[in-house]
Tab-separated table of C-alpha atoms in Angstrom:
chain	number	residue	atom	x	y	z
A	1	MET	CA	0.000	0.000	0.000
A	2	LEU	CA	1.271	3.431	-0.941
A	3	THR	CA	1.548	6.268	1.555
A	4	PRO	CA	-1.123	9.020	1.302
A	5	ILE	CA	1.398	11.410	-0.296
A	6	GLN	CA	2.328	8.776	-2.884
A	7	ILE	CA	-1.345	8.134	-3.612
A	8	ILE	CA	-1.977	11.849	-4.160
A	9	ILE	CA	1.053	12.156	-6.436
A	10	THR	CA	-0.119	9.129	-8.462
A	11	ILE	CA	-3.613	10.609	-8.787
A	12	LEU	CA	-2.107	13.930	-9.908
A	13	ALA	CA	0.108	12.147	-12.453
A	14	VAL	CA	-2.931	10.385	-13.926
A	15	ALA	CA	-4.816	13.682	-13.976
A	16	VAL	CA	-1.982	15.590	-15.649
A	17	GLY	CA	-1.665	12.862	-18.305
A	18	THR	CA	-5.400	13.031	-19.009
A	19	MET	CA	-5.431	16.815	-19.156
A	20	ILE	CA	-2.482	16.879	-21.557
A	21	THR	CA	-4.577	14.827	-23.993
A	22	ARG	CA	-7.652	17.004	-23.466
A	23	PHE	CA	-6.045	20.456	-23.632
A	24	THR	CA	-3.367	19.952	-26.306
A	25	PRO	CA	-5.603	20.516	-29.371
A	26	PHE	CA	-7.045	23.689	-27.860
A	27	LEU	CA	-3.575	24.998	-26.979
A	28	LEU	CA	-2.157	24.121	-30.407
A	29	PHE	CA	-5.011	25.822	-32.235
A	30	PRO	CA	-6.069	28.800	-30.098
A	31	GLU	CA	-9.251	30.720	-30.798
A	32	SER	CA	-7.412	33.818	-31.906
A	33	LYS	CA	-6.013	32.062	-34.952
A	34	GLU	CA	-7.879	30.337	-37.753
A	35	PRO	CA	-6.802	26.666	-37.570
A	36	PRO	CA	-5.215	25.121	-40.695
A	37	LYS	CA	-7.747	23.872	-43.242
A	38	MET	CA	-6.633	20.302	-42.644
A	39	VAL	CA	-7.538	20.606	-38.947
A	40	THR	CA	-10.956	22.083	-39.737
A	41	TYR	CA	-11.547	19.229	-42.173
A	42	LEU	CA	-10.519	16.664	-39.541
A	43	GLY	CA	-12.800	18.367	-37.040
A	44	ASN	CA	-15.663	17.747	-39.450
A	45	VAL	CA	-14.998	14.081	-40.207
A	46	LEU	CA	-13.505	12.882	-36.917
A	47	PRO	CA	-16.688	12.800	-34.782
A	48	ALA	CA	-18.315	10.146	-36.974
A	49	ALA	CA	-15.073	8.172	-37.215
A	50	MET	CA	-14.442	8.354	-33.462
A	51	MET	CA	-18.005	7.248	-32.754
A	52	GLY	CA	-17.263	4.189	-34.896
A	53	LEU	CA	-14.103	3.622	-32.890
A	54	LEU	CA	-15.998	4.000	-29.596
A	55	VAL	CA	-18.569	1.405	-30.653
A	56	ILE	CA	-15.798	-1.136	-31.246
A	57	TYR	CA	-13.895	0.077	-28.181
A	58	CYS	CA	-16.752	-0.606	-25.786
A	59	LEU	CA	-17.299	-4.056	-27.315
A	60	LYS	CA	-13.605	-4.997	-27.342
A	61	GLY	CA	-13.976	-7.420	-24.424
A	62	VAL	CA	-16.635	-9.496	-26.204
A	63	SER	CA	-15.360	-12.876	-27.355
A	64	VAL	CA	-16.809	-14.387	-30.512
A	65	VAL	CA	-15.143	-17.740	-29.837
A	66	GLU	CA	-16.223	-18.343	-26.265
A	67	GLU	CA	-19.817	-18.930	-25.150
A	68	PRO	CA	-22.188	-17.165	-25.751
A	69	HIS	CA	-20.259	-15.970	-28.854
A	70	GLY	CA	-21.167	-12.323	-28.370
A	71	LEU	CA	-24.828	-13.122	-29.043
A	72	PRO	CA	-26.298	-10.919	-26.281
A	73	GLU	CA	-24.384	-7.915	-27.617
A	74	LEU	CA	-25.300	-8.701	-31.228
A	75	ILE	CA	-29.000	-9.162	-30.485
A	76	ALA	CA	-29.143	-6.027	-28.339
A	77	ILE	CA	-27.389	-3.916	-30.980
A	78	VAL	CA	-29.617	-5.199	-33.803
A	79	ALA	CA	-32.610	-4.373	-31.619
A	80	ILE	CA	-31.225	-0.886	-30.979
A	81	VAL	CA	-30.725	-0.248	-34.693
A	82	ILE	CA	-34.261	-1.420	-35.546
A	83	LEU	CA	-35.799	0.493	-32.641
A	84	HIS	CA	-33.912	3.632	-33.592
A	85	LYS	CA	-34.862	3.422	-37.272
A	86	TRP	CA	-38.466	2.845	-36.261
A	87	LYS	CA	-39.048	5.334	-33.425
A	88	ASP	CA	-36.045	7.633	-33.827
A	89	ASN	CA	-35.937	8.348	-30.102
A	90	VAL	CA	-32.460	8.373	-28.536
A	91	LEU	CA	-33.577	7.583	-24.998
A	92	LEU	CA	-36.001	4.869	-26.024
A	93	SER	CA	-33.364	3.132	-28.146
A	94	ILE	CA	-30.734	3.220	-25.393
A	95	GLY	CA	-33.163	2.233	-22.639
A	96	GLY	CA	-34.763	-0.546	-24.668
A	97	GLY	CA	-31.386	-1.917	-25.750
A	98	THR	CA	-30.036	-1.891	-22.210
A	99	VAL	CA	-33.075	-3.597	-20.698
A	100	LEU	CA	-33.031	-6.242	-23.444
A	101	TYR	CA	-29.314	-6.829	-22.846
A	102	MET	CA	-29.840	-7.179	-19.095
A	103	ILE	CA	-32.614	-9.719	-19.679
A	104	LEU	CA	-30.372	-11.614	-22.093
A	105	VAL	CA	-27.340	-11.846	-19.790
A	106	GLN	CA	-29.344	-12.453	-16.617
A	107	LEU	CA	-32.008	-14.855	-17.810
A	108	VAL	CA	-31.228	-16.258	-21.251
A	109	PHE	CA	-27.475	-16.650	-21.693
A	110	ILE	CA	-26.466	-17.574	-18.166
B	1	MET	CA	-29.473	76.618	-1.990
B	2	GLU	CA	-26.165	74.792	-1.893
B	3	ASN	CA	-27.618	72.297	0.496
B	4	ASN	CA	-30.615	71.719	-1.703
B	5	LYS	CA	-28.452	71.027	-4.714
B	6	PHE	CA	-26.416	68.579	-2.717
B	7	VAL	CA	-29.531	66.691	-1.652
B	8	GLU	CA	-30.777	66.694	-5.223
B	9	ARG	CA	-27.533	65.272	-6.497
B	10	LYS	CA	-27.603	62.639	-3.795
B	11	MET	CA	-31.136	61.693	-4.821
B	12	GLU	CA	-30.086	61.478	-8.448
B	13	ASN	CA	-27.207	59.257	-7.546
B	14	LYS	CA	-29.484	57.034	-5.582
B	15	ILE	CA	-31.919	56.729	-8.452
B	16	LEU	CA	-29.069	55.906	-10.809
B	17	GLU	CA	-27.779	53.294	-8.420
B	18	ASN	CA	-31.228	51.793	-8.101
B	19	GLN	CA	-31.512	51.647	-11.856
B	20	LYS	CA	-28.160	49.941	-12.076
B	21	MET	CA	-29.217	47.396	-9.502
B	22	GLU	CA	-32.442	46.795	-11.346
B	23	ASN	CA	-30.558	46.323	-14.572
B	24	LYS	CA	-28.232	43.920	-12.877
B	25	ASN	CA	-31.131	42.034	-11.361
B	26	GLN	CA	-32.823	41.841	-14.699
B	27	LYS	CA	-29.649	40.604	-16.317
B	28	THR	CA	-29.226	37.833	-13.755
B	29	LYS	CA	-32.889	37.013	-14.188
B	30	ILE	CA	-32.485	36.694	-17.933
B	31	ARG	CA	-29.347	34.669	-17.442
B	32	LYS	CA	-31.154	32.415	-15.009
B	33	SER	CA	-34.049	31.795	-17.350
B	34	GLU	CA	-31.647	31.174	-20.224
B	35	PHE	CA	-29.765	28.710	-18.099
B	36	THR	CA	-32.920	26.880	-17.044
B	37	LYS	CA	-33.990	26.649	-20.651
B	38	ALA	CA	-30.627	25.253	-21.751
B	39	ALA	CA	-30.506	22.842	-18.833
B	40	LYS	CA	-33.986	21.563	-19.665
B	41	ALA	CA	-32.943	21.005	-23.273
B	42	ALA	CA	-29.683	19.294	-22.314
B	43	PHE	CA	-30.674	17.107	-19.375
B	44	PRO	CA	-32.616	14.401	-21.285
B	45	HIS	CA	-29.553	13.704	-23.433
B	46	THR	CA	-27.548	12.855	-20.324
B	47	ILE	CA	-29.969	10.290	-18.854
B	48	PRO	CA	-28.247	7.302	-20.499
B	49	VAL	CA	-24.955	8.539	-19.069
B	50	LEU	CA	-26.614	8.776	-15.658
B	51	THR	CA	-27.516	5.074	-15.753
B	52	GLY	CA	-24.233	3.989	-17.283
B	53	PHE	CA	-22.027	6.104	-15.033
B	54	LEU	CA	-23.863	5.093	-11.880
B	55	ALA	CA	-23.409	1.425	-12.808
B	56	LEU	CA	-19.762	1.754	-13.822
B	57	GLY	CA	-18.961	4.261	-11.071
B	58	ILE	CA	-20.358	1.888	-8.480
B	59	ALA	CA	-18.265	-0.930	-9.967
B	60	TYR	CA	-15.199	1.323	-9.697
B	61	GLY	CA	-15.955	2.324	-6.117
B	62	VAL	CA	-16.417	-1.303	-5.086
B	63	LEU	CA	-13.191	-2.328	-6.797
B	64	MET	CA	-11.235	0.480	-5.118
B	65	GLN	CA	-12.756	-0.555	-1.786
B	66	THR	CA	-11.587	-4.143	-2.198
B	67	LYS	CA	-8.034	-2.836	-2.822
B	68	GLY	CA	-8.162	-0.856	0.398
B	69	TYR	CA	-9.065	2.543	-1.032
B	70	GLY	CA	-12.178	4.047	0.530
B	71	ALA	CA	-14.763	6.534	-0.682
B	72	VAL	CA	-12.531	9.583	-0.199
B	73	TRP	CA	-9.828	8.236	-2.515
B	74	SER	CA	-12.347	7.166	-5.141
B	75	LEU	CA	-13.970	10.596	-5.048
B	76	LEU	CA	-10.627	12.395	-5.196
B	77	MET	CA	-9.551	10.387	-8.232
B	78	SER	CA	-12.885	11.003	-9.968
B	79	LEU	CA	-12.912	14.730	-9.236
B	80	VAL	CA	-9.289	15.397	-10.137
B	81	ALA	CA	-8.585	12.983	-12.987
B	82	PHE	CA	-12.124	12.205	-14.284
B	83	CYS	CA	-11.088	9.657	-16.873
B	84	GLY	CA	-13.342	6.553	-16.659
B	85	SER	CA	-11.413	3.677	-18.137
B	86	MET	CA	-8.039	5.092	-17.103
B	87	GLN	CA	-9.237	5.154	-13.510
B	88	PHE	CA	-9.696	1.390	-13.694
B	89	VAL	CA	-6.171	1.075	-15.066
B	90	ALA	CA	-4.954	3.358	-12.289
B	91	ILE	CA	-6.133	0.848	-9.679
B	92	THR	CA	-3.220	-1.350	-10.704
B	93	LEU	CA	-0.924	1.680	-10.441
B	94	LEU	CA	-2.121	2.229	-6.882
B	95	THR	CA	-1.533	-1.371	-5.872
B	96	THR	CA	2.033	-1.765	-7.191
B	97	THR	CA	5.204	0.181	-6.425
B	98	PHE	CA	5.141	3.969	-6.550
B	99	ASP	CA	5.977	5.160	-10.080
B	100	PRO	CA	4.414	8.521	-11.021
B	101	LEU	CA	6.239	8.765	-14.351
B	102	GLN	CA	4.746	5.484	-15.496
B	103	ALA	CA	1.351	6.715	-14.302
B	104	LEU	CA	1.737	9.876	-16.389
B	105	LEU	CA	2.849	8.089	-19.562
B	106	LEU	CA	0.238	5.357	-19.257
B	107	SER	CA	-2.434	7.987	-18.725
B	108	ILE	CA	-1.384	9.860	-21.875
B	109	MET	CA	-1.456	6.649	-23.928
B	110	VAL	CA	-4.753	5.330	-22.621
B	111	ASN	CA	-6.358	8.747	-23.065
B	112	ALA	CA	-4.787	9.562	-26.436
B	113	ARG	CA	-8.197	9.452	-28.109
B	114	HIS	CA	-9.052	12.722	-26.360
B	115	LEU	CA	-6.681	14.460	-28.780
B	116	PHE	CA	-9.174	13.777	-31.545
B	117	TYR	CA	-12.090	14.878	-29.409
B	118	GLY	CA	-10.391	18.221	-28.949
B	119	ILE	CA	-9.856	18.671	-32.673
B	120	SER	CA	-13.514	17.837	-33.254
B	121	MET	CA	-14.721	20.315	-30.671
B	122	LEU	CA	-12.497	23.284	-31.633
B	123	ASP	CA	-15.339	24.849	-33.580
B	124	LYS	CA	-18.194	23.961	-31.228
B	125	TYR	CA	-16.421	25.266	-28.136
B	126	ARG	CA	-15.303	28.468	-29.885
B	127	GLY	CA	-16.057	31.785	-28.202
B	128	LEU	CA	-17.348	30.453	-24.900
B	129	GLY	CA	-14.954	32.386	-22.685
B	130	LYS	CA	-14.027	31.000	-19.288
B	131	ALA	CA	-16.525	28.164	-19.586
B	132	ARG	CA	-14.334	26.706	-22.302
B	133	ALA	CA	-11.663	25.603	-19.822
B	134	ILE	CA	-14.271	23.740	-17.772
B	135	LEU	CA	-15.696	22.120	-20.890
B	136	ILE	CA	-12.244	20.943	-22.003
B	137	PHE	CA	-11.405	19.660	-18.515
B	138	MET	CA	-14.607	17.575	-18.507
B	139	LEU	CA	-14.429	16.329	-22.103
B	140	CYS	CA	-14.780	12.565	-21.558
B	141	ASP	CA	-15.961	9.932	-24.087
B	142	GLU	CA	-19.611	10.280	-23.193
B	143	THR	CA	-19.686	14.072	-23.053
B	144	PHE	CA	-17.854	14.216	-26.366
B	145	SER	CA	-20.241	11.801	-28.038
B	146	ILE	CA	-23.303	13.784	-26.936
B	147	SER	CA	-21.911	17.260	-27.518
B	148	SER	CA	-20.476	16.383	-30.925
B	149	SER	CA	-23.596	14.538	-32.155
B	150	ILE	CA	-26.358	16.756	-30.849
B	151	ASP	CA	-26.685	20.444	-31.652
B	152	PRO	CA	-28.403	22.722	-29.154
B	153	PRO	CA	-31.853	23.839	-30.390
B	154	GLY	CA	-31.679	27.188	-32.198
B	155	ASP	CA	-33.120	29.331	-29.421
B	156	VAL	CA	-31.056	27.782	-26.644
B	157	ASN	CA	-27.876	29.287	-25.197
B	158	ARG	CA	-25.049	27.190	-26.580
B	159	LYS	CA	-22.681	27.747	-23.663
B	160	TYR	CA	-25.175	26.700	-21.024
B	161	PHE	CA	-26.272	23.718	-23.116
B	162	TYR	CA	-22.755	22.290	-23.362
B	163	LEU	CA	-21.990	23.202	-19.744
B	164	THR	CA	-25.056	21.333	-18.502
B	165	ILE	CA	-24.068	18.181	-20.363
B	166	SER	CA	-20.472	18.342	-19.131
B	167	VAL	CA	-21.196	19.176	-15.515
B	168	LEU	CA	-24.003	16.623	-15.200
B	169	ASP	CA	-21.844	13.828	-16.630
B	170	TYR	CA	-19.035	14.858	-14.280
B	171	CYS	CA	-21.385	14.737	-11.285
B	172	TYR	CA	-22.894	11.385	-12.288
B	173	TRP	CA	-19.475	9.776	-12.400
B	174	SER	CA	-18.278	11.242	-9.097
B	175	MET	CA	-21.556	10.328	-7.414
B	176	GLY	CA	-21.376	6.804	-8.785
B	177	THR	CA	-17.866	6.160	-7.500
B	178	VAL	CA	-18.758	7.402	-4.016
B	179	LEU	CA	-21.981	5.406	-3.946
B	180	GLY	CA	-20.049	2.300	-4.977
B	181	ALA	CA	-17.471	2.775	-2.263
B	182	ILE	CA	-20.081	3.386	0.424
B	183	LEU	CA	-22.909	1.029	-0.351
B	184	GLY	CA	-21.589	-1.234	-3.063
B	185	ASN	CA	-21.931	-4.253	-0.830
B	186	PHE	CA	-25.553	-3.550	-0.007
B	187	ILE	CA	-26.849	-3.449	-3.557
B	188	THR	CA	-29.108	-6.438	-3.860
B	189	PHE	CA	-30.811	-6.184	-7.233
B	190	ASN	CA	-28.965	-7.757	-10.090
B	191	THR	CA	-27.179	-4.992	-11.963
B	192	LYS	CA	-25.421	-7.320	-14.384
B	193	GLY	CA	-25.487	-5.778	-17.824
B	194	LEU	CA	-26.512	-2.310	-16.657
B	195	ASP	CA	-23.249	-0.830	-17.909
B	196	PHE	CA	-24.332	-1.798	-21.419
B	197	ALA	CA	-26.144	1.571	-21.327
B	198	LEU	CA	-22.873	3.192	-22.374
B	199	SER	CA	-22.338	0.804	-25.304
B	200	ALA	CA	-25.936	1.492	-26.313
B	201	LEU	CA	-25.259	5.229	-26.051
B	202	PHE	CA	-22.313	4.972	-28.433
B	203	VAL	CA	-24.284	2.811	-30.881
B	204	VAL	CA	-27.221	5.222	-30.931
B	205	LEU	CA	-25.044	8.312	-31.268
B	206	PHE	CA	-23.202	6.550	-34.086
B	207	LEU	CA	-26.584	6.076	-35.781
B	208	GLU	CA	-27.334	9.768	-35.176
B	209	GLN	CA	-24.081	10.682	-36.940
B	210	MET	CA	-25.026	8.393	-39.814
B	211	LYS	CA	-28.146	10.453	-40.501
B	212	LYS	CA	-25.869	12.795	-42.398
B	213	LYS	CA	-24.783	11.216	-45.643
B	214	SER	CA	-21.457	12.997	-45.533
B	215	ASN	CA	-20.686	11.094	-42.319
B	216	TRP	CA	-21.143	7.630	-43.830
B	217	MET	CA	-17.591	7.226	-45.070
B	218	PRO	CA	-15.862	8.626	-41.955
B	219	GLY	CA	-18.089	6.417	-39.796
B	220	ALA	CA	-17.222	3.340	-41.846
B	221	ILE	CA	-13.540	4.263	-41.686
B	222	GLY	CA	-13.792	4.533	-37.899
B	223	LEU	CA	-15.472	1.130	-37.554
B	224	ALA	CA	-13.111	-0.594	-39.988
B	225	GLY	CA	-9.972	1.015	-38.550
B	226	ALA	CA	-10.914	-0.036	-35.030
B	227	LEU	CA	-11.842	-3.582	-36.118
B	228	ILE	CA	-8.591	-4.086	-38.023
B	229	SER	CA	-6.590	-2.704	-35.124
B	230	LEU	CA	-8.508	-4.972	-32.711
B	231	GLN	CA	-7.633	-8.012	-34.831
B	232	ILE	CA	-3.941	-7.149	-35.086
B	233	PHE	CA	-3.132	-5.581	-31.720
B	234	GLY	CA	-5.741	-7.132	-29.433
B	235	ALA	CA	-8.266	-5.594	-27.066
B	236	GLU	CA	-5.693	-4.045	-24.724
B	237	ASN	CA	-3.800	-2.007	-27.321
B	238	LEU	CA	-6.433	-1.209	-29.871
B	239	VAL	CA	-6.919	2.541	-29.467
B	240	ILE	CA	-3.662	4.165	-30.592
B	241	PRO	CA	-3.097	2.021	-33.725
B	242	ALA	CA	-6.766	2.517	-34.604
B	243	MET	CA	-6.400	6.281	-34.231
B	244	LEU	CA	-3.359	6.294	-36.502
B	245	VAL	CA	-5.075	4.171	-39.163
B	246	ILE	CA	-8.205	6.338	-39.062
B	247	LEU	CA	-6.162	9.536	-39.213
B	248	ALA	CA	-4.105	8.260	-42.164
B	249	VAL	CA	-7.155	7.175	-44.164
B	250	LEU	CA	-9.005	10.409	-43.443
B	251	ILE	CA	-6.022	12.506	-44.511
B	252	LEU	CA	-5.337	10.444	-47.633
B	253	GLY	CA	-9.000	10.439	-48.591
B	254	ARG	CA	-9.441	14.121	-47.913
B	255	ARG	CA	-10.133	15.167	-51.477
B	256	LYS	CA	-12.884	12.595	-51.899
B	257	LEU	CA	-14.412	13.078	-48.487
B	258	GLU	CA	-14.216	16.838	-48.523
B	259	VAL	CA	-16.152	17.238	-51.781
B	260	LYS	CA	-19.129	15.713	-50.076
B	261	GLU	CA	-18.510	17.960	-47.092
B	262	THR	CA	-19.018	21.167	-49.083
B	263	PRO	CA	-22.707	21.712	-48.348
B	264	LYS	CA	-22.151	20.982	-44.685
B	265	MET	CA	-19.225	23.376	-44.471
B	266	ASP	CA	-21.474	26.155	-45.694
B	267	THR	CA	-24.470	25.384	-43.545
B	268	GLY	CA	-23.030	23.828	-40.444
B	269	ARG	CA	-21.204	27.011	-39.564
B	270	VAL	CA	-22.865	28.841	-36.774
B	271	ASN	CA	-22.240	32.431	-35.854
B	272	THR	CA	-21.971	33.179	-32.219
B	273	ILE	CA	-23.056	36.269	-30.456
B	274	ASP	CA	-23.079	36.082	-26.682
B	275	GLY	CA	-22.827	32.330	-26.882
B	276	LYS	CA	-26.186	32.071	-28.620
B	277	ASN	CA	-26.852	30.198	-31.786
B	278	ILE	CA	-27.662	32.264	-34.757
B	279	ILE	CA	-27.894	30.550	-38.060
B	280	ASN	CA	-25.475	32.131	-40.443
B	281	THR	CA	-27.784	33.600	-43.033
B	282	LYS	CA	-24.925	34.190	-45.413
B	283	GLY	CA	-24.014	30.529	-45.128
B	284	VAL	CA	-27.564	29.497	-45.911
B	285	VAL	CA	-27.620	31.643	-49.003
B	286	ALA	CA	-24.255	30.315	-50.066
B	287	GLY	CA	-25.431	26.752	-49.505
B	288	LYS	CA	-28.575	27.360	-51.538
B	289	MET	CA	-26.590	28.775	-54.384
B	290	ILE	CA	-24.507	25.650	-54.478
B	291	ALA	CA	-27.679	23.580	-54.459
B	292	GLU	CA	-29.123	25.579	-57.314
B	293	GLU	CA	-25.962	25.182	-59.274
B	294	GLY	CA	-26.779	21.529	-59.212
B	295	THR	CA	-24.409	19.649	-56.953
B	296	PRO	CA	-26.195	16.322	-56.918
B	297	THR	CA	-25.474	15.385	-53.319
B	298	SER	CA	-26.217	18.699	-51.669
B	299	VAL	CA	-29.234	18.852	-49.427
B	300	SER	CA	-30.960	22.132	-48.838
B	301	PRO	CA	-29.177	23.585	-45.841
B	302	ARG	CA	-32.228	24.132	-43.741
B	303	GLU	CA	-33.385	20.590	-44.323
B	304	GLU	CA	-30.022	19.308	-43.303
B	305	ARG	CA	-30.064	21.365	-40.123
B	306	GLU	CA	-33.442	19.961	-39.204
B	307	GLN	CA	-32.253	16.460	-39.848
B	308	VAL	CA	-29.346	17.013	-37.505
B	309	CYS	CA	-31.510	18.459	-34.788
């Protein structure tokens, strides 16, 4: 177990590392200057690309080989896509998908 | 006479002061009502994060507790570092030998994706004054995905809208970690699978992004880049290679992708006065002109705005 001072220093180190990644773009391209065209372009296309990355990122722990072969996730996501195309309601899609997933992992694929 | 004048002047001053106070009061009143309006518009978008963060935060608090770190430490970490997945990684840092440099480097690597969030939000967080620093400090995955996918309604104060999302998400996470540390062991109902709310959030916000045709290719590039990187580098090291692949493809494909961006570049721009949204009328006209000139893919700007909202 670390001493309290060591714990605080570790927490600060983690925080500084995180803040470096959060603040760097804003420090590199301050408001007073027009950012390079390439950066503006990336700012336009990156959100969609990063959302794709985040979808995979949050499913990275799912194994296709082991039981239940990622079926709960697959079923829940298909349901979310259908629900969202049908009702187009963000909260309903997320809530419905989550409840379905909980039912699947608690009652169906045990 | 002199005395009278003096009294008069005093009275005048008092009236002026009263007026000033009234003005001030009115200003705070307006600000308050604007804030309430923005908060009301923003809050519903954060509900999925509330469920997800409470579930995950509780898991984090319980885990910290089992390693000998109580509620105060969990809260301190959440308030100061506020970095979800990295906080789980940091548990191992807290249970091995003291090595702050490793903690710093690991934190930069695990959180590298935030670099791209910042680039994406440069425009949206422009001109928000002091609030900008708070927004950047709180820019986590979930806040980024909501704030980048959902535009504040036209009559809502942009600054307050983004602030509400950021601050609420920040509070949810901190609350969750404390709750987990305090009463994690008393929770009796089966919460297994509750944290899927965050996966569902990302999936739905991905679908929201896909409503814009110009986002189809970048979205596909993001999915494919992450999948390829997952296959090659495994679940633990997927993010940085995926970011590099995505960045490379986006830069190389710029000419093709940017052509389709043209209508959006003209319409998506928003002018800011006092942090409020005002649709850039010039941009609309410009966008319409392009549409009339017959670019096949261009949607009428107003239509596109409505689709996004």
